[in-house]
Structure formats: C-alpha cells, structure tokens
mmCIF file of C-alpha atoms in Angstrom:
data_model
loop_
_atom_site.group_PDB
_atom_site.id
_atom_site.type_symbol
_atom_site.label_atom_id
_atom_site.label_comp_id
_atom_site.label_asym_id
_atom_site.label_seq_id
_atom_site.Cartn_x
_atom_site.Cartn_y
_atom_site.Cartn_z
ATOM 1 C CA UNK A 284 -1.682 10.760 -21.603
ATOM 2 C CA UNK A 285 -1.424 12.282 -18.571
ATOM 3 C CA UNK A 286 0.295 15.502 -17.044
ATOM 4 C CA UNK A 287 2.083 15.728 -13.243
ATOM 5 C CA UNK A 288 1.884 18.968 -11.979
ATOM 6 C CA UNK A 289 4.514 19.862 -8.809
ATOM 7 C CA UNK A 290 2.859 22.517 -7.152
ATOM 8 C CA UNK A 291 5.050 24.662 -4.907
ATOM 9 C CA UNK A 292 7.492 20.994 -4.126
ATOM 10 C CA UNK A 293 10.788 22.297 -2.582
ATOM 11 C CA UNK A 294 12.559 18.891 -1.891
ATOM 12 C CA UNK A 295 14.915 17.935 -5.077
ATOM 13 C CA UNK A 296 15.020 14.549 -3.759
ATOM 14 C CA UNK A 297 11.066 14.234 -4.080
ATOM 15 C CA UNK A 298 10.839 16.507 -7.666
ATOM 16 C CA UNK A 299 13.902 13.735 -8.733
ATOM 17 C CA UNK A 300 11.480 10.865 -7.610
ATOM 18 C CA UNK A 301 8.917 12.046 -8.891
ATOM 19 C CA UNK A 302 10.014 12.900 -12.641
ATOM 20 C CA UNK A 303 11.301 9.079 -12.569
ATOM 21 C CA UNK A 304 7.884 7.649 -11.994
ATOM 22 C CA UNK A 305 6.731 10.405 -14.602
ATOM 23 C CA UNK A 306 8.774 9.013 -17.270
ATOM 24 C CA UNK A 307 8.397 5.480 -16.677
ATOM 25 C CA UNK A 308 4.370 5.331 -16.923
ATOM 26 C CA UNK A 309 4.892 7.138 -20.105
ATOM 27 C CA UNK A 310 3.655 10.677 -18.744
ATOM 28 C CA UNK A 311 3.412 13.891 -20.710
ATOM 29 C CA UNK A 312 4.262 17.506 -19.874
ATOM 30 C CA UNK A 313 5.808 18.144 -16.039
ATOM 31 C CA UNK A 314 4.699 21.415 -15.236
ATOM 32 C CA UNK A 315 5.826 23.388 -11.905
ATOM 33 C CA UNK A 316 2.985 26.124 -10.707
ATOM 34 C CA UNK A 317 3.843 28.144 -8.042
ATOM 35 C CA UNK A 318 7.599 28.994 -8.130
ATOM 36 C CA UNK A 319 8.596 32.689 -9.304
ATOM 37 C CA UNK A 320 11.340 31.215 -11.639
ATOM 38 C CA UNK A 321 11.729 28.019 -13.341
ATOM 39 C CA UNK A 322 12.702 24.746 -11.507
ATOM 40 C CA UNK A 323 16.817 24.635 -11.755
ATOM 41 C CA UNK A 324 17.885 21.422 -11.750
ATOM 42 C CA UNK A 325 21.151 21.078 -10.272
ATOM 43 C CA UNK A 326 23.216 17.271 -9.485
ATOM 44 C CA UNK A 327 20.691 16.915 -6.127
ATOM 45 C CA UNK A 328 17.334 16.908 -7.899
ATOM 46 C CA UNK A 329 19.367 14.353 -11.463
ATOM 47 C CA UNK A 330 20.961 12.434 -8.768
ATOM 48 C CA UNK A 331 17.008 10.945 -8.670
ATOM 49 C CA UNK A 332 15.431 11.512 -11.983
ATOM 50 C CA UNK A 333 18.473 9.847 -13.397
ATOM 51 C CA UNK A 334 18.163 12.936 -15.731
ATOM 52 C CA UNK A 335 14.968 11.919 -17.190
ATOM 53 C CA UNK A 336 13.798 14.982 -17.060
ATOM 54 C CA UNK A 337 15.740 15.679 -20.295
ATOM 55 C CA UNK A 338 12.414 12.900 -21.963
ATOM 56 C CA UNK A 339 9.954 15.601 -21.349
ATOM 57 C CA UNK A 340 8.529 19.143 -22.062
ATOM 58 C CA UNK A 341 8.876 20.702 -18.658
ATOM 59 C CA UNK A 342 6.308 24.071 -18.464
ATOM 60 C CA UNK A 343 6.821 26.500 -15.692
ATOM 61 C CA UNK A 344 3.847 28.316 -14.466
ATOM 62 C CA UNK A 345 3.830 31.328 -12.264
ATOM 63 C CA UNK A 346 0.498 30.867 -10.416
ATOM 64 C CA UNK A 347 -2.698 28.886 -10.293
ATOM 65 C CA UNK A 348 -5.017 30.970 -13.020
ATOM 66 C CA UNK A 349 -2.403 30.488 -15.470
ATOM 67 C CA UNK A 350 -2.363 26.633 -14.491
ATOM 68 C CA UNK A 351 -6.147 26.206 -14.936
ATOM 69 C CA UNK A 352 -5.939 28.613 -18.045
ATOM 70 C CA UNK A 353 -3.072 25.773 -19.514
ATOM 71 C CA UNK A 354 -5.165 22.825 -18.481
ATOM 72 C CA UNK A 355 -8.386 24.396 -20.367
ATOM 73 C CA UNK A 356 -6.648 25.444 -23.477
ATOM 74 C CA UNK A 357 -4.649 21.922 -23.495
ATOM 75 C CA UNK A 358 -7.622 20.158 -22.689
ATOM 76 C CA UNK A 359 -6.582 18.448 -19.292
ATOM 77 C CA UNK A 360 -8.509 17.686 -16.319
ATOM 78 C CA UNK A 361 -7.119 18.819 -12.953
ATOM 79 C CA UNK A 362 -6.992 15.878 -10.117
ATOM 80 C CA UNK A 363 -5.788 16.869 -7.103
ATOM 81 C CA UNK A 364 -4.275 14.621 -4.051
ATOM 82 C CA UNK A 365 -5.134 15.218 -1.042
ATOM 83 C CA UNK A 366 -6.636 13.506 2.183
ATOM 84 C CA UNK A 367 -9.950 14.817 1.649
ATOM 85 C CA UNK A 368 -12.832 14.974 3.392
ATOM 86 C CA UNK A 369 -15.366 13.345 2.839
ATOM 87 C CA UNK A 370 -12.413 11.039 1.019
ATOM 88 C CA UNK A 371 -13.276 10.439 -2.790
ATOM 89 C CA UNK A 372 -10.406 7.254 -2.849
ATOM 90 C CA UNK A 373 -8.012 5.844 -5.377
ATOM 91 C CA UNK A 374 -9.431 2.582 -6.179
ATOM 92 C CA UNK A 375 -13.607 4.313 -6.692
ATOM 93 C CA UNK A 376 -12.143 6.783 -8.749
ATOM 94 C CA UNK A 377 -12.525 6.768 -12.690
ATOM 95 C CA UNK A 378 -9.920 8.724 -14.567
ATOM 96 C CA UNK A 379 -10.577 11.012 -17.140
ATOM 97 C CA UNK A 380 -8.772 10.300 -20.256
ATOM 98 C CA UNK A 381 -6.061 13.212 -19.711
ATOM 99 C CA UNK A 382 -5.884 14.347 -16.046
ATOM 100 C CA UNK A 383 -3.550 16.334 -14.815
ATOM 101 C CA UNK A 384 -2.189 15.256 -11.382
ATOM 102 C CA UNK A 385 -1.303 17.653 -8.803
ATOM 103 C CA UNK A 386 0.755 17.033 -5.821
ATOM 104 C CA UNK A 387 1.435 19.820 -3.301
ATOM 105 C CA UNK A 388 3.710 21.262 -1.083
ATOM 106 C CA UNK A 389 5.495 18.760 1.188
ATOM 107 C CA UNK A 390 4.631 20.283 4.658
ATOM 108 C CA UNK A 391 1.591 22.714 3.712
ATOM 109 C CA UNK A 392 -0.247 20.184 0.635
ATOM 110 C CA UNK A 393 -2.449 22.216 -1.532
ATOM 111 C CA UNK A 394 -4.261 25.257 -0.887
ATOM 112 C CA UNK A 395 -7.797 25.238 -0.163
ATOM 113 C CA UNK A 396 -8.839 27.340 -2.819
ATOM 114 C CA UNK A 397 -6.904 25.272 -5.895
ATOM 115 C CA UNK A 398 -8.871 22.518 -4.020
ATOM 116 C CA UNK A 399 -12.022 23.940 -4.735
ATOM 117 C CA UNK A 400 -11.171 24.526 -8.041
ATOM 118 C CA UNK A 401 -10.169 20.731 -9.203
ATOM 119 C CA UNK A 402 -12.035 18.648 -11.039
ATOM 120 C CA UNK A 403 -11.802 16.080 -8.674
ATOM 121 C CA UNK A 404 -10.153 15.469 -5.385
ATOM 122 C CA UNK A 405 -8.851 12.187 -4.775
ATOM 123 C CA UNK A 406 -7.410 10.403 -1.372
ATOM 124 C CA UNK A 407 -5.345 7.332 -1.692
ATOM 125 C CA UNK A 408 -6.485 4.934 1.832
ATOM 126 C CA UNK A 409 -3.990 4.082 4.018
ATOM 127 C CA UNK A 410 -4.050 2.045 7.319
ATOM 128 C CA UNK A 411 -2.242 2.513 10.715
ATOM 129 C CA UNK A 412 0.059 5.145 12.834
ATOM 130 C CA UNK A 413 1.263 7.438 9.307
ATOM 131 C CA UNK A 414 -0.157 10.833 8.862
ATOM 132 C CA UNK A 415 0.060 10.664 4.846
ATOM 133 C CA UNK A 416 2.529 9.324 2.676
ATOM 134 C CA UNK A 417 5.145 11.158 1.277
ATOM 135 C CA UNK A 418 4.656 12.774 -2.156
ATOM 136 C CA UNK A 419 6.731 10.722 -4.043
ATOM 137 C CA UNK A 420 4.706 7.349 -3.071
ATOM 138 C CA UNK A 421 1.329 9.454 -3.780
ATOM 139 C CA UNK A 422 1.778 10.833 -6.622
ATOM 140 C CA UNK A 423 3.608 7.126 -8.174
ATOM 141 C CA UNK A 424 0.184 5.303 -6.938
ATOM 142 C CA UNK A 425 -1.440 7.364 -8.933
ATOM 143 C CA UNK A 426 0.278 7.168 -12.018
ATOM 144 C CA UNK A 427 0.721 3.574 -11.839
ATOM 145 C CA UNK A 428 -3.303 3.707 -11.311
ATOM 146 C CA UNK A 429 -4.119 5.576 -14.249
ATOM 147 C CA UNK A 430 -1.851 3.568 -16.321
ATOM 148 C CA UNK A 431 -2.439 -0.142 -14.837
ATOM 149 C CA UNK A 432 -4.556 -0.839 -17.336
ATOM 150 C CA UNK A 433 -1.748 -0.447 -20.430
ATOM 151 C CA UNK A 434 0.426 -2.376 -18.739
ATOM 152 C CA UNK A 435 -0.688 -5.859 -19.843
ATOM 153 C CA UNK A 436 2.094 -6.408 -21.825
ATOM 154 C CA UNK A 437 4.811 -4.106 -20.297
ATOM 155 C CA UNK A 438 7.771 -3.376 -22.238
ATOM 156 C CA UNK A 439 10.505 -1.944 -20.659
ATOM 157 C CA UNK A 440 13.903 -0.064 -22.232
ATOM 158 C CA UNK A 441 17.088 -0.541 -21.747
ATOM 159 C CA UNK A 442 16.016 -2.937 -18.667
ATOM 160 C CA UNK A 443 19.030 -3.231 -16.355
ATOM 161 C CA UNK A 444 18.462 -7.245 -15.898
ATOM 162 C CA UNK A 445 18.841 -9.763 -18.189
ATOM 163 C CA UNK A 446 15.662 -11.362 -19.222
#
C-alpha cells in the first residue's frame, strides 16, 4: 500500500488527475499537507477524479511536523519527487513496502527543508528541451512504478470497453 501526499498543489485540474491515478493503482490514504483548511472539492477538481475521491480516506494536515509525525505513527516512508541533485532516479530506486509519495507545489516544488527530511529523494530522467514534467505525469510514473510489479494479471472494474 502506498500513500500520495499533495503538498501545497493549487491546480484542481492536477489534484483531479492525480486522485485518478491514486485510485486506479489501488493507493491508500490521500493526504493534503500544507493548506490551512481542508481541500474543497468543488465540480473543477471531480470534473478529473471522476469523483474517485469519494474511494478513499482523504487526511488533511496543517504542516510538515504533523505530516512526518502521521507517517511515523502510521508507519510510512516519505519519498519525495524532485529533480535532485546528485539525481537518485526512478528505475535504481527500490521502494519501501509503504512509501508515502510526495509531490509539491506546481511552480515552487518542495521545500528544501521537507527535502532534507525524506527518506529518500527520487528524480524520474527525462530527455530533451522540458524543464520537468508536470505533476500529474510524475507523480502517475511513480505509482505505476511501485505497483508494476502487481500488475501481472491486471483486473480492471467496470472497464469501459468490451473485452
């Protein structure tokens, strides 16, 4: 099991993204750290979840002591990503067996200090002219990383497409 953590996101479209990725590799709690009230969400943020936010425990957390203080006491491993450097990257990295990712803010990432205080920081390699992908792409490679290995026999609900 795994946990995403949204620290600080303001976009709706890229929380809505996000959560549907969540769902689908079979993630745990959703937790939002750094917003001074819970995360409302209104038709712009379900218009991209698909609502499937309503599948999970959602935890709001007010700051980043209180988010390592949850991830001790629930016995998760903080992963941040972020192009590091030196770059610890995607495909060397071995996941612990419940990691909590952590995505940051969409212009300003994640501060330097909740860097330093991560388990492990983790860069995903990319190629040519883009800066960094957007947060929605990250934080789905990941997921689909950490889970690749269950998915040897996918099974998916309610599929859209006949068989």
């Amino acid at each position: 099991m795994f946990a995403t953590v949204l620290h600080n996101l303001k976009g709706p479209r890229n929380v809505g993204q996000i959560i549907r990725s969540h769902v689908a590799y079979g993630g745990g709690p959703l937790l939002f750290v750094g917003h001074d009230e819970p995360w409302t969400f209104r038709k712009s943020t379900s218009r991209y979840s698909r609502n499937l936010e309503q599948h999970r425990d959602i935890v709001h957390i007010p700051n980043d002591d209180a988010f390592f203080d949850w991830c001790i006491e629930n016995d998760y491993t903080p992963i941040a990503i972020e192009i590091a450097n030196p770059p610890l990257f995607l495909a060397n990295f071995s996941f612990p067996t419940r990691p909590a990712i952590i995505v940051g803010h969409e212009g300003q990432g994640l501060p330097k200090e909740l860097l330093a205080r991560c388990a492990h920081v983790i860069t995903i390699p990319q190629q040519g002219p883009v800066a960094s992908l957007n947060i929605p792409v990250a934080c789905s490679t990941v997921m689909y990383e950490f889970r690749r290995s269950d998915f040897d026999t996918p099974h998916i609900e309610s599929a859209k497409y006949p068989e």
